[in-house]
PDB file of C-alpha atoms in Angstrom:
ATOM      1  CA  MET A   1     -11.710 -60.198  57.718  1.00 45.00           C
ATOM      2  CA  ARG A   2     -14.208 -57.934  55.225  1.00 47.00           C
ATOM      3  CA  LYS A   3     -15.522 -61.605  53.596  1.00 42.00           C
ATOM      4  CA  HIS A   4     -15.183 -63.860  56.731  1.00 43.00           C
ATOM      5  CA  LYS A   5     -17.549 -61.605  57.833  1.00 42.00           C
ATOM      6  CA  LEU A   6     -19.798 -61.764  55.031  1.00 42.00           C
ATOM      7  CA  LEU A   7     -19.637 -64.967  54.275  1.00 40.00           C
ATOM      8  CA  ALA A   8     -20.696 -65.575  58.487  1.00 40.00           C
ATOM      9  CA  ALA A   9     -23.567 -63.178  57.882  1.00 40.00           C
ATOM     10  CA  ALA A  10     -24.440 -65.172  54.976  1.00 40.00           C
ATOM     11  CA  LEU A  11     -24.938 -68.804  56.735  1.00 37.00           C
ATOM     12  CA  PHE A  12     -26.803 -66.929  59.311  1.00 34.00           C
ATOM     13  CA  THR A  13     -28.858 -65.386  56.821  1.00 36.00           C
ATOM     14  CA  ALA A  14     -29.373 -68.083  55.308  1.00 36.00           C
ATOM     15  CA  ALA A  15     -29.950 -69.964  57.588  1.00 35.00           C
ATOM     16  CA  MET A  16     -33.056 -67.594  59.061  1.00 33.00           C
ATOM     17  CA  GLY A  17     -34.844 -67.524  55.543  1.00 35.00           C
ATOM     18  CA  VAL A  18     -34.570 -64.378  55.481  1.00 32.00           C
ATOM     19  CA  GLY A  19     -33.113 -62.524  52.269  1.00 33.00           C
ATOM     20  CA  ASN A  20     -30.879 -59.760  51.668  1.00 33.00           C
ATOM     21  CA  ALA A  21     -30.141 -58.160  48.541  1.00 35.00           C
ATOM     22  CA  ALA A  22     -27.069 -56.508  49.398  1.00 31.00           C
ATOM     23  CA  LEU A  23     -25.357 -58.520  51.027  1.00 32.00           C
ATOM     24  CA  ALA A  24     -25.764 -61.582  48.287  1.00 41.00           C
ATOM     25  CA  SER A  25     -24.357 -59.264  46.368  1.00 55.00           C
ATOM     26  CA  ASP A  26     -20.704 -60.592  47.482  1.00 83.00           C
ATOM     27  CA  VAL A  27     -21.560 -63.649  48.181  1.00 94.00           C
ATOM     28  CA  VAL A  28     -21.319 -66.213  44.811  1.00 97.00           C
ATOM     29  CA  LYS A  29     -22.179 -69.600  45.271  1.00 97.00           C
ATOM     30  CA  MET A  30     -20.288 -72.456  43.343  1.00 98.00           C
ATOM     31  CA  ILE A  31     -21.402 -76.345  42.449  1.00 98.00           C
ATOM     32  CA  ILE A  32     -18.909 -78.311  42.265  1.00 97.00           C
ATOM     33  CA  PRO A  33     -20.593 -81.712  41.324  1.00 95.00           C
ATOM     34  CA  THR A  34     -18.571 -84.383  42.496  1.00 92.00           C
ATOM     35  CA  ALA A  35     -17.775 -85.246  46.751  1.00 90.00           C
ATOM     36  CA  PRO A  36     -15.554 -83.337  48.135  1.00 92.00           C
ATOM     37  CA  GLY A  37     -12.539 -83.937  48.606  1.00 88.00           C
ATOM     38  CA  GLY A  38     -11.024 -85.396  45.638  1.00 83.00           C
ATOM     39  CA  GLY A  39      -8.666 -83.839  42.322  1.00 86.00           C
ATOM     40  CA  THR A  40     -11.225 -81.995  40.554  1.00 91.00           C
ATOM     41  CA  ASP A  41     -12.670 -80.907  44.294  1.00 93.00           C
ATOM     42  CA  SER A  42      -9.434 -79.371  44.704  1.00 93.00           C
ATOM     43  CA  LEU A  43      -8.327 -77.108  41.707  1.00 95.00           C
ATOM     44  CA  PHE A  44     -11.298 -75.319  41.837  1.00 97.00           C
ATOM     45  CA  ARG A  45     -11.328 -74.822  45.186  1.00 97.00           C
ATOM     46  CA  ALA A  46      -8.757 -73.328  44.348  1.00 97.00           C
ATOM     47  CA  ALA A  47      -9.076 -71.286  41.784  1.00 98.00           C
ATOM     48  CA  ALA A  48     -12.114 -69.779  43.114  1.00 98.00           C
ATOM     49  CA  ARG A  49     -10.481 -69.310  46.252  1.00 97.00           C
ATOM     50  CA  TYR A  50      -7.512 -66.497  43.528  1.00 98.00           C
ATOM     51  CA  ALA A  51     -10.557 -65.830  41.633  1.00 98.00           C
ATOM     52  CA  GLU A  52     -12.104 -64.070  45.118  1.00 97.00           C
ATOM     53  CA  PRO A  53      -9.740 -61.147  44.676  1.00 95.00           C
ATOM     54  CA  TYR A  54     -10.921 -59.920  41.213  1.00 96.00           C
ATOM     55  CA  LEU A  55     -15.029 -61.274  41.599  1.00 96.00           C
ATOM     56  CA  ASP A  56     -14.922 -58.831  44.336  1.00 93.00           C
ATOM     57  CA  ALA A  57     -17.250 -61.688  46.467  1.00 95.00           C
ATOM     58  CA  THR A  58     -16.632 -64.889  48.153  1.00 96.00           C
ATOM     59  CA  VAL A  59     -17.233 -68.131  46.190  1.00 97.00           C
ATOM     60  CA  VAL A  60     -19.717 -70.401  48.771  1.00 97.00           C
ATOM     61  CA  VAL A  61     -18.434 -74.301  47.907  1.00 97.00           C
ATOM     62  CA  GLN A  62     -21.476 -77.032  47.705  1.00 97.00           C
ATOM     63  CA  ASN A  63     -20.432 -79.922  46.603  1.00 96.00           C
ATOM     64  CA  ALA A  64     -22.702 -81.722  44.633  1.00 96.00           C
ATOM     65  CA  GLY A  65     -22.010 -84.851  43.644  1.00 92.00           C
ATOM     66  CA  GLY A  66     -24.422 -88.453  42.102  1.00 91.00           C
ATOM     67  CA  ALA A  67     -24.553 -89.638  38.632  1.00 90.00           C
ATOM     68  CA  GLY A  68     -21.067 -88.852  37.208  1.00 88.00           C
ATOM     69  CA  GLY A  69     -21.661 -85.005  38.383  1.00 93.00           C
ATOM     70  CA  ALA A  70     -25.123 -84.528  36.311  1.00 95.00           C
ATOM     71  CA  ILE A  71     -26.716 -83.960  39.433  1.00 96.00           C
ATOM     72  CA  GLY A  72     -25.148 -80.628  40.175  1.00 97.00           C
ATOM     73  CA  VAL A  73     -25.433 -79.391  36.720  1.00 98.00           C
ATOM     74  CA  GLY A  74     -28.958 -80.030  36.894  1.00 98.00           C
ATOM     75  CA  GLN A  75     -28.875 -77.751  40.300  1.00 98.00           C
ATOM     76  CA  LEU A  76     -26.650 -74.993  37.943  1.00 98.00           C
ATOM     77  CA  ALA A  77     -29.580 -75.487  35.635  1.00 98.00           C
ATOM     78  CA  ARG A  78     -32.257 -74.330  37.579  1.00 98.00           C
ATOM     79  CA  ALA A  79     -30.618 -71.543  39.496  1.00 98.00           C
ATOM     80  CA  LYS A  80     -31.653 -68.268  38.646  1.00 97.00           C
ATOM     81  CA  PRO A  81     -29.547 -66.237  35.957  1.00 97.00           C
ATOM     82  CA  ASP A  82     -28.606 -63.191  38.360  1.00 95.00           C
ATOM     83  CA  GLY A  83     -24.499 -64.231  38.215  1.00 95.00           C
ATOM     84  CA  LEU A  84     -24.875 -65.690  42.127  1.00 96.00           C
ATOM     85  CA  THR A  85     -24.595 -69.378  40.838  1.00 98.00           C
ATOM     86  CA  MET A  86     -21.828 -71.034  38.958  1.00 98.00           C
ATOM     87  CA  ALA A  87     -20.406 -74.228  38.385  1.00 98.00           C
ATOM     88  CA  GLY A  88     -17.212 -75.804  38.145  1.00 98.00           C
ATOM     89  CA  VAL A  89     -17.573 -78.362  35.654  1.00 98.00           C
ATOM     90  CA  TRP A  90     -15.551 -81.244  33.310  1.00 96.00           C
ATOM     91  CA  MET A  91     -16.074 -82.995  29.828  1.00 95.00           C
ATOM     92  CA  GLY A  92     -17.997 -85.999  32.010  1.00 94.00           C
ATOM     93  CA  PRO A  93     -21.483 -85.044  33.598  1.00 96.00           C
ATOM     94  CA  ILE A  94     -21.378 -81.793  30.292  1.00 98.00           C
ATOM     95  CA  THR A  95     -20.471 -83.933  26.561  1.00 97.00           C
ATOM     96  CA  VAL A  96     -20.435 -87.754  27.517  1.00 95.00           C
ATOM     97  CA  ALA A  97     -23.445 -88.198  30.167  1.00 94.00           C
ATOM     98  CA  PRO A  98     -26.254 -86.725  28.645  1.00 96.00           C
ATOM     99  CA  HIS A  99     -25.490 -89.527  25.717  1.00 96.00           C
ATOM    100  CA  SER A 100     -25.494 -92.836  28.683  1.00 93.00           C
ATOM    101  CA  ILE A 101     -28.069 -91.465  31.073  1.00 94.00           C
ATOM    102  CA  PRO A 102     -30.691 -89.580  32.047  1.00 94.00           C
ATOM    103  CA  THR A 103     -30.398 -86.054  32.947  1.00 96.00           C
ATOM    104  CA  THR A 104     -32.439 -82.553  33.586  1.00 97.00           C
ATOM    105  CA  TYR A 105     -30.699 -80.213  31.049  1.00 98.00           C
ATOM    106  CA  GLY A 106     -29.061 -79.813  27.768  1.00 96.00           C
ATOM    107  CA  LEU A 107     -26.843 -77.497  25.785  1.00 97.00           C
ATOM    108  CA  ASN A 108     -28.667 -74.708  26.436  1.00 97.00           C
ATOM    109  CA  ASP A 109     -29.611 -74.966  29.356  1.00 98.00           C
ATOM    110  CA  TYR A 110     -26.283 -73.218  30.623  1.00 98.00           C
ATOM    111  CA  ILE A 111     -23.580 -70.932  29.486  1.00 98.00           C
ATOM    112  CA  PRO A 112     -19.962 -71.383  28.565  1.00 98.00           C
ATOM    113  CA  VAL A 113     -17.944 -69.249  30.269  1.00 98.00           C
ATOM    114  CA  ILE A 114     -13.962 -70.216  30.415  1.00 98.00           C
ATOM    115  CA  GLN A 115     -11.983 -73.293  30.313  1.00 98.00           C
ATOM    116  CA  LEU A 116      -9.495 -73.332  33.062  1.00 98.00           C
ATOM    117  CA  ASP A 117      -6.841 -76.244  31.929  1.00 97.00           C
ATOM    118  CA  ALA A 118      -6.916 -79.798  29.497  1.00 96.00           C
ATOM    119  CA  ALA A 119      -5.141 -83.298  30.258  1.00 94.00           C
ATOM    120  CA  PRO A 120      -5.441 -86.161  28.219  1.00 96.00           C
ATOM    121  CA  TYR A 121      -6.247 -89.994  29.671  1.00 95.00           C
ATOM    122  CA  VAL A 122      -2.415 -92.170  29.002  1.00 96.00           C
ATOM    123  CA  LEU A 123      -2.537 -95.579  28.342  1.00 98.00           C
ATOM    124  CA  CYS A 124      -0.262 -97.862  31.066  1.00 97.00           C
ATOM    125  CA  VAL A 125       0.978-101.162  31.046  1.00 98.00           C
ATOM    126  CA  ARG A 126       3.495-103.073  32.973  1.00 98.00           C
ATOM    127  CA  LYS A 127       7.221-103.344  32.615  1.00 96.00           C
ATOM    128  CA  ASP A 128       6.422-107.436  31.016  1.00 96.00           C
ATOM    129  CA  PHE A 129       3.808-106.065  28.478  1.00 98.00           C
ATOM    130  CA  PRO A 130       5.134-107.095  24.406  1.00 97.00           C
ATOM    131  CA  ALA A 131       4.754-103.312  23.720  1.00 98.00           C
ATOM    132  CA  ASN A 132       7.189-100.489  24.130  1.00 97.00           C
ATOM    133  CA  ASN A 133       4.725 -97.438  22.381  1.00 98.00           C
ATOM    134  CA  GLY A 134       1.696 -96.544  21.305  1.00 98.00           C
ATOM    135  CA  LYS A 135       1.470 -98.304  17.951  1.00 98.00           C
ATOM    136  CA  GLU A 136       3.075-101.197  18.775  1.00 98.00           C
ATOM    137  CA  LEU A 137       0.782-101.438  21.920  1.00 98.00           C
ATOM    138  CA  LEU A 138      -2.191-100.886  19.092  1.00 98.00           C
ATOM    139  CA  GLU A 139      -0.950-103.765  16.937  1.00 98.00           C
ATOM    140  CA  GLN A 140      -0.695-105.832  19.670  1.00 98.00           C
ATOM    141  CA  LEU A 141      -4.324-105.524  20.646  1.00 98.00           C
ATOM    142  CA  LYS A 142      -4.960-105.691  16.975  1.00 97.00           C
ATOM    143  CA  SER A 143      -3.731-108.682  17.097  1.00 97.00           C
ATOM    144  CA  LYS A 144      -5.838-110.649  19.655  1.00 97.00           C
ATOM    145  CA  PRO A 145      -8.566-108.908  19.439  1.00 97.00           C
ATOM    146  CA  GLY A 146     -11.306-108.860  23.154  1.00 96.00           C
ATOM    147  CA  HIS A 147      -7.735-110.110  24.889  1.00 98.00           C
ATOM    148  CA  TYR A 148      -6.396-107.644  26.815  1.00 98.00           C
ATOM    149  CA  THR A 149      -8.321-105.638  29.582  1.00 98.00           C
ATOM    150  CA  PHE A 150      -7.879-102.327  29.955  1.00 98.00           C
ATOM    151  CA  GLY A 151      -9.191-100.561  33.427  1.00 96.00           C
ATOM    152  CA  THR A 152     -10.990 -97.328  33.309  1.00 93.00           C
ATOM    153  CA  ASP A 153     -13.341 -94.547  34.738  1.00 86.00           C
ATOM    154  CA  GLY A 154     -16.449 -96.152  34.930  1.00 86.00           C
ATOM    155  CA  VAL A 155     -19.050 -97.583  32.215  1.00 89.00           C
ATOM    156  CA  ALA A 156     -19.062 -94.836  29.120  1.00 91.00           C
ATOM    157  CA  GLY A 157     -16.803 -92.447  31.093  1.00 91.00           C
ATOM    158  CA  PRO A 158     -14.989 -89.959  29.476  1.00 93.00           C
ATOM    159  CA  GLY A 159     -12.010 -92.609  29.886  1.00 94.00           C
ATOM    160  CA  GLN A 160     -13.684 -95.040  28.268  1.00 96.00           C
ATOM    161  CA  LEU A 161     -14.619 -93.255  25.071  1.00 96.00           C
ATOM    162  CA  ALA A 162     -10.882 -91.336  24.905  1.00 97.00           C
ATOM    163  CA  ALA A 163      -9.350 -95.433  24.052  1.00 97.00           C
ATOM    164  CA  GLU A 164     -12.373 -96.180  22.566  1.00 97.00           C
ATOM    165  CA  ARG A 165     -11.659 -93.432  19.460  1.00 97.00           C
ATOM    166  CA  VAL A 166      -8.146 -94.793  19.483  1.00 98.00           C
ATOM    167  CA  PHE A 167      -8.805 -98.527  18.912  1.00 98.00           C
ATOM    168  CA  GLN A 168     -11.631 -98.005  16.777  1.00 96.00           C
ATOM    169  CA  ALA A 169      -9.343 -95.818  14.581  1.00 96.00           C
ATOM    170  CA  PHE A 170      -7.331 -98.640  14.255  1.00 96.00           C
ATOM    171  CA  GLY A 171      -8.948-101.332  14.586  1.00 96.00           C
ATOM    172  CA  ALA A 172      -7.739-102.755  17.058  1.00 97.00           C
ATOM    173  CA  LYS A 173     -10.466-104.116  20.523  1.00 96.00           C
ATOM    174  CA  ALA A 174     -10.017-105.092  24.015  1.00 98.00           C
ATOM    175  CA  ARG A 175     -11.940-105.626  27.011  1.00 97.00           C
ATOM    176  CA  ASP A 176     -12.630-102.760  29.603  1.00 96.00           C
ATOM    177  CA  ILE A 177     -13.629-103.239  32.848  1.00 96.00           C
ATOM    178  CA  PRO A 178     -15.026 -99.879  34.880  1.00 93.00           C
ATOM    179  CA  TYR A 179     -13.199 -99.020  38.656  1.00 90.00           C
ATOM    180  CA  ARG A 180     -14.268 -95.695  40.762  1.00 82.00           C
ATOM    181  CA  GLY A 181     -10.957 -93.710  39.728  1.00 81.00           C
ATOM    182  CA  ALA A 182      -7.485 -93.177  38.798  1.00 84.00           C
ATOM    183  CA  GLY A 183      -6.157 -95.352  42.043  1.00 85.00           C
ATOM    184  CA  GLU A 184      -8.396 -98.087  41.363  1.00 91.00           C
ATOM    185  CA  SER A 185      -7.371 -98.943  37.698  1.00 91.00           C
ATOM    186  CA  MET A 186      -3.791 -98.349  39.254  1.00 93.00           C
ATOM    187  CA  THR A 187      -3.767-100.527  41.841  1.00 93.00           C
ATOM    188  CA  ALA A 188      -5.537-103.523  39.112  1.00 96.00           C
ATOM    189  CA  LEU A 189      -3.409-102.798  36.777  1.00 96.00           C
ATOM    190  CA  MET A 190      -0.229-103.674  39.430  1.00 96.00           C
ATOM    191  CA  GLY A 191      -2.561-106.720  40.818  1.00 97.00           C
ATOM    192  CA  LYS A 192      -2.221-107.798  37.150  1.00 97.00           C
ATOM    193  CA  VAL A 193      -6.476-107.528  37.594  1.00 98.00           C
ATOM    194  CA  VAL A 194      -6.105-105.526  33.948  1.00 98.00           C
ATOM    195  CA  ASP A 195      -3.715-105.361  31.609  1.00 98.00           C
ATOM    196  CA  ILE A 196      -3.825-101.330  30.555  1.00 98.00           C
ATOM    197  CA  TYR A 197      -4.201 -98.407  32.999  1.00 97.00           C
ATOM    198  CA  VAL A 198      -6.239 -96.066  31.125  1.00 96.00           C
ATOM    199  CA  GLY A 199      -6.360 -93.031  33.614  1.00 92.00           C
ATOM    200  CA  SER A 200      -5.304 -89.649  34.263  1.00 90.00           C
ATOM    201  CA  VAL A 201      -1.624 -88.210  34.303  1.00 90.00           C
ATOM    202  CA  PRO A 202      -0.101 -88.150  38.353  1.00 86.00           C
ATOM    203  CA  PRO A 203      -0.754 -91.753  39.082  1.00 87.00           C
ATOM    204  CA  ALA A 204       1.177 -92.979  35.812  1.00 91.00           C
ATOM    205  CA  VAL A 205       3.531 -90.389  36.720  1.00 89.00           C
ATOM    206  CA  ALA A 206       4.413 -91.767  39.990  1.00 87.00           C
ATOM    207  CA  MET A 207       4.846 -95.360  38.641  1.00 91.00           C
ATOM    208  CA  VAL A 208       7.085 -95.282  35.467  1.00 93.00           C
ATOM    209  CA  LYS A 209       9.619 -93.305  38.454  1.00 91.00           C
ATOM    210  CA  ALA A 210       8.785 -96.145  40.604  1.00 92.00           C
ATOM    211  CA  GLY A 211      10.528 -97.828  37.867  1.00 93.00           C
ATOM    212  CA  ASP A 212       6.825-100.334  37.874  1.00 92.00           C
ATOM    213  CA  VAL A 213       4.770 -99.162  34.753  1.00 96.00           C
ATOM    214  CA  LYS A 214       4.983 -97.607  30.963  1.00 97.00           C
ATOM    215  CA  CYS A 215       3.296 -95.127  29.682  1.00 97.00           C
ATOM    216  CA  LEU A 216       2.590 -95.769  25.775  1.00 98.00           C
ATOM    217  CA  LEU A 217      -0.090 -94.661  24.789  1.00 98.00           C
ATOM    218  CA  ALA A 218      -1.329 -90.019  24.744  1.00 98.00           C
ATOM    219  CA  THR A 219      -4.532 -88.997  24.265  1.00 98.00           C
ATOM    220  CA  SER A 220      -3.542 -85.789  23.247  1.00 97.00           C
ATOM    221  CA  ALA A 221      -1.773 -84.557  19.775  1.00 97.00           C
ATOM    222  CA  GLY A 222       1.276 -83.173  20.891  1.00 95.00           C
ATOM    223  CA  PRO A 223       3.272 -84.643  23.589  1.00 94.00           C
ATOM    224  CA  VAL A 224       2.431 -84.668  27.830  1.00 93.00           C
ATOM    225  CA  ALA A 225       5.598 -82.883  29.347  1.00 88.00           C
ATOM    226  CA  ALA A 226       5.877 -85.153  32.275  1.00 89.00           C
ATOM    227  CA  LEU A 227       5.635 -88.119  29.763  1.00 93.00           C
ATOM    228  CA  PRO A 228       8.021 -87.708  26.868  1.00 94.00           C
ATOM    229  CA  GLN A 229       7.742 -91.403  25.932  1.00 95.00           C
ATOM    230  CA  ALA A 230       4.201 -91.255  24.984  1.00 97.00           C
ATOM    231  CA  THR A 231       3.097 -91.675  21.789  1.00 98.00           C
ATOM    232  CA  THR A 232       0.866 -88.828  20.705  1.00 98.00           C
ATOM    233  CA  LEU A 233      -1.601 -89.773  18.507  1.00 98.00           C
ATOM    234  CA  THR A 234      -0.196 -86.738  15.648  1.00 98.00           C
ATOM    235  CA  THR A 235       2.375 -90.001  15.818  1.00 98.00           C
ATOM    236  CA  LEU A 236      -0.077 -92.370  15.434  1.00 98.00           C
ATOM    237  CA  GLY A 237      -1.518 -89.955  12.494  1.00 97.00           C
ATOM    238  CA  ILE A 238      -4.677 -89.571  14.351  1.00 97.00           C
ATOM    239  CA  PRO A 239      -4.645 -85.937  16.044  1.00 97.00           C
ATOM    240  CA  GLU A 240      -7.881 -86.002  15.069  1.00 96.00           C
ATOM    241  CA  LYS A 241      -8.885 -88.021  17.837  1.00 96.00           C
ATOM    242  CA  GLU A 242      -7.488 -86.483  20.645  1.00 96.00           C
ATOM    243  CA  THR A 243      -9.344 -86.674  24.073  1.00 96.00           C
ATOM    244  CA  LEU A 244      -8.773 -84.253  26.565  1.00 96.00           C
ATOM    245  CA  LEU A 245     -10.062 -84.346  30.208  1.00 94.00           C
ATOM    246  CA  TRP A 246     -10.909 -80.720  30.920  1.00 97.00           C
ATOM    247  CA  HIS A 247     -12.359 -77.613  33.311  1.00 97.00           C
ATOM    248  CA  GLY A 248     -14.073 -75.221  33.578  1.00 98.00           C
ATOM    249  CA  ILE A 249     -16.856 -71.910  34.105  1.00 98.00           C
ATOM    250  CA  VAL A 250     -20.172 -72.784  33.304  1.00 98.00           C
ATOM    251  CA  VAL A 251     -23.268 -70.336  34.135  1.00 98.00           C
ATOM    252  CA  PRO A 252     -27.150 -70.902  33.994  1.00 98.00           C
ATOM    253  CA  ALA A 253     -28.445 -69.927  30.892  1.00 98.00           C
ATOM    254  CA  GLY A 254     -29.796 -66.121  30.764  1.00 98.00           C
ATOM    255  CA  THR A 255     -26.763 -64.807  32.499  1.00 97.00           C
ATOM    256  CA  PRO A 256     -26.451 -60.766  32.092  1.00 97.00           C
ATOM    257  CA  ASP A 257     -23.152 -61.086  29.085  1.00 97.00           C
ATOM    258  CA  ALA A 258     -21.789 -58.794  31.457  1.00 96.00           C
ATOM    259  CA  THR A 259     -21.404 -60.455  33.863  1.00 96.00           C
ATOM    260  CA  VAL A 260     -20.540 -63.622  32.515  1.00 97.00           C
ATOM    261  CA  GLU A 261     -17.201 -61.351  31.489  1.00 97.00           C
ATOM    262  CA  HIS A 262     -16.920 -60.171  34.544  1.00 97.00           C
ATOM    263  CA  ILE A 263     -16.610 -63.498  35.676  1.00 97.00           C
ATOM    264  CA  ALA A 264     -14.780 -64.688  32.810  1.00 98.00           C
ATOM    265  CA  ASP A 265     -12.379 -61.767  33.235  1.00 98.00           C
ATOM    266  CA  ALA A 266     -11.427 -63.161  36.798  1.00 98.00           C
ATOM    267  CA  PHE A 267     -11.085 -66.784  36.368  1.00 98.00           C
ATOM    268  CA  GLU A 268      -8.833 -66.717  33.921  1.00 98.00           C
ATOM    269  CA  LYS A 269      -6.441 -63.668  35.886  1.00 98.00           C
ATOM    270  CA  ALA A 270      -6.770 -66.699  38.916  1.00 98.00           C
ATOM    271  CA  ALA A 271      -5.201 -69.248  36.064  1.00 98.00           C
ATOM    272  CA  ASN A 272      -2.344 -66.622  35.335  1.00 98.00           C
ATOM    273  CA  SER A 273      -2.106 -66.535  38.502  1.00 98.00           C
ATOM    274  CA  PRO A 274       1.813 -68.025  40.165  1.00 97.00           C
ATOM    275  CA  GLU A 275      -0.350 -69.651  42.668  1.00 96.00           C
ATOM    276  CA  MET A 276      -2.504 -71.319  40.216  1.00 97.00           C
ATOM    277  CA  ALA A 277       0.119 -72.298  38.140  1.00 96.00           C
ATOM    278  CA  LYS A 278       2.081 -74.591  40.943  1.00 94.00           C
ATOM    279  CA  PHE A 279      -1.521 -75.896  41.139  1.00 93.00           C
ATOM    280  CA  PHE A 280      -1.379 -77.048  38.237  1.00 93.00           C
ATOM    281  CA  GLU A 281       1.326 -78.564  37.950  1.00 89.00           C
ATOM    282  CA  THR A 282       1.589 -80.823  40.808  1.00 86.00           C
ATOM    283  CA  ALA A 283      -1.928 -81.905  39.658  1.00 86.00           C
ATOM    284  CA  GLY A 284      -0.375 -82.652  35.992  1.00 84.00           C
ATOM    285  CA  VAL A 285      -2.579 -80.329  34.066  1.00 90.00           C
ATOM    286  CA  GLU A 286      -2.066 -77.666  31.839  1.00 93.00           C
ATOM    287  CA  LYS A 287      -3.343 -74.543  31.839  1.00 96.00           C
ATOM    288  CA  LYS A 288      -5.648 -74.118  28.756  1.00 97.00           C
ATOM    289  CA  ILE A 289      -8.064 -71.082  27.967  1.00 98.00           C
ATOM    290  CA  LEU A 290     -10.982 -71.003  26.180  1.00 98.00           C
ATOM    291  CA  ARG A 291     -13.297 -68.118  26.881  1.00 98.00           C
ATOM    292  CA  ARG A 292     -16.561 -67.722  25.522  1.00 97.00           C
ATOM    293  CA  LYS A 293     -17.772 -69.234  22.581  1.00 97.00           C
ATOM    294  CA  ALA A 294     -14.010 -70.999  21.997  1.00 98.00           C
ATOM    295  CA  PHE A 295     -15.265 -73.259  24.899  1.00 98.00           C
ATOM    296  CA  SER A 296     -18.757 -73.133  23.460  1.00 98.00           C
ATOM    297  CA  ASP A 297     -17.756 -74.187  20.141  1.00 98.00           C
ATOM    298  CA  HIS A 298     -15.609 -77.250  21.478  1.00 97.00           C
ATOM    299  CA  ILE A 299     -18.282 -78.308  24.212  1.00 98.00           C
ATOM    300  CA  SER A 300     -20.695 -78.844  20.761  1.00 98.00           C
ATOM    301  CA  LYS A 301     -17.370 -80.987  19.262  1.00 96.00           C
ATOM    302  CA  GLU A 302     -16.859 -82.824  21.732  1.00 97.00           C
ATOM    303  CA  TYR A 303     -20.655 -83.287  22.368  1.00 97.00           C
ATOM    304  CA  ALA A 304     -21.606 -84.242  18.942  1.00 97.00           C
ATOM    305  CA  GLU A 305     -18.078 -86.699  18.485  1.00 96.00           C
ATOM    306  CA  LEU A 306     -19.181 -88.884  21.971  1.00 96.00           C
ATOM    307  CA  GLY A 307     -22.567 -89.017  20.928  1.00 96.00           C
ATOM    308  CA  ASP A 308     -21.644 -90.671  17.913  1.00 96.00           C
ATOM    309  CA  LEU A 309     -19.230 -92.893  20.064  1.00 95.00           C
ATOM    310  CA  VAL A 310     -21.389 -94.363  22.786  1.00 95.00           C
ATOM    311  CA  LYS A 311     -23.863 -94.809  20.498  1.00 95.00           C
ATOM    312  CA  GLU A 312     -21.741 -96.718  18.576  1.00 94.00           C
ATOM    313  CA  LEU A 313     -20.301 -99.152  22.040  1.00 93.00           C
ATOM    314  CA  GLY A 314     -24.018 -99.500  22.201  1.00 93.00           C
ATOM    315  CA  LEU A 315     -23.890 -97.699  25.722  1.00 90.00           C
ATOM    316  CA  GLN A 316     -26.745 -94.770  25.042  1.00 87.00           C
ATOM    317  CA  LYS A 317     -29.286 -94.113  27.647  1.00 80.00           C
ATOM    318  CA  GLN A 318     -32.339 -96.539  27.207  1.00 67.00           C
TER     319      GLN A 318
END
């Protein structure tokens, strides 16, 4: 009840244009750089809800979609580093977008606090496709360069880059057909508009259970529990080409270290809750905690590798 009263008071104060420092200490803003209602939005809203008791604050969500998440991250980078603003982000606007579109932020404009989860992209085909595992899929693509098409989540998006990393390692070539998300890509696969689906795990699991598709390859080094038949990159001998779609929390550069630790503690406890465990399972992702330096190191490495790939593919910003 107290939190609801504080939230109502905060919204009223903001509307009146009056500051209240005492109240602000109990209200924290989370920027989610995507439109409301999707999988990313739902994940961060759930994480925020279960982190609130450990933050000792009410989390108010502000959706700021556009430019593949770059608009919202730009807002986060410009916010005061007072611990009252954070953002729920994924790899797209952090390690991909800065290479392919103009952005107003860089690696030094935010502090990686904690990574919460990770999941691979999967490559799936219709039942009549002439391949039954990841190696056969790549051999088929290699035998007919540029003949086959694959549907992804956008030009220079994480899905395209995840697939291209694997294709390049085997000298295989296929044509990317960009869509607005996994749902559209799967519809295109079933409608025979594209030959290969490159997207998240949940839509693929549903279609595999229905007997409509076979998922041949995962962009992870390890196996996918929900799709054990998908060939891993370790099996193919290229575990270093792993690309995982992750979600995590960042704050503006300059945020006090003690505050960053407090936020990391709160979200780690939230991620370890039974409620979030159930959410992760339903969402088709696995909990994967990386705190502070480990998360920062991962972002820096991925940023460099995907930047090089974007240049090789000629997709860099002009």
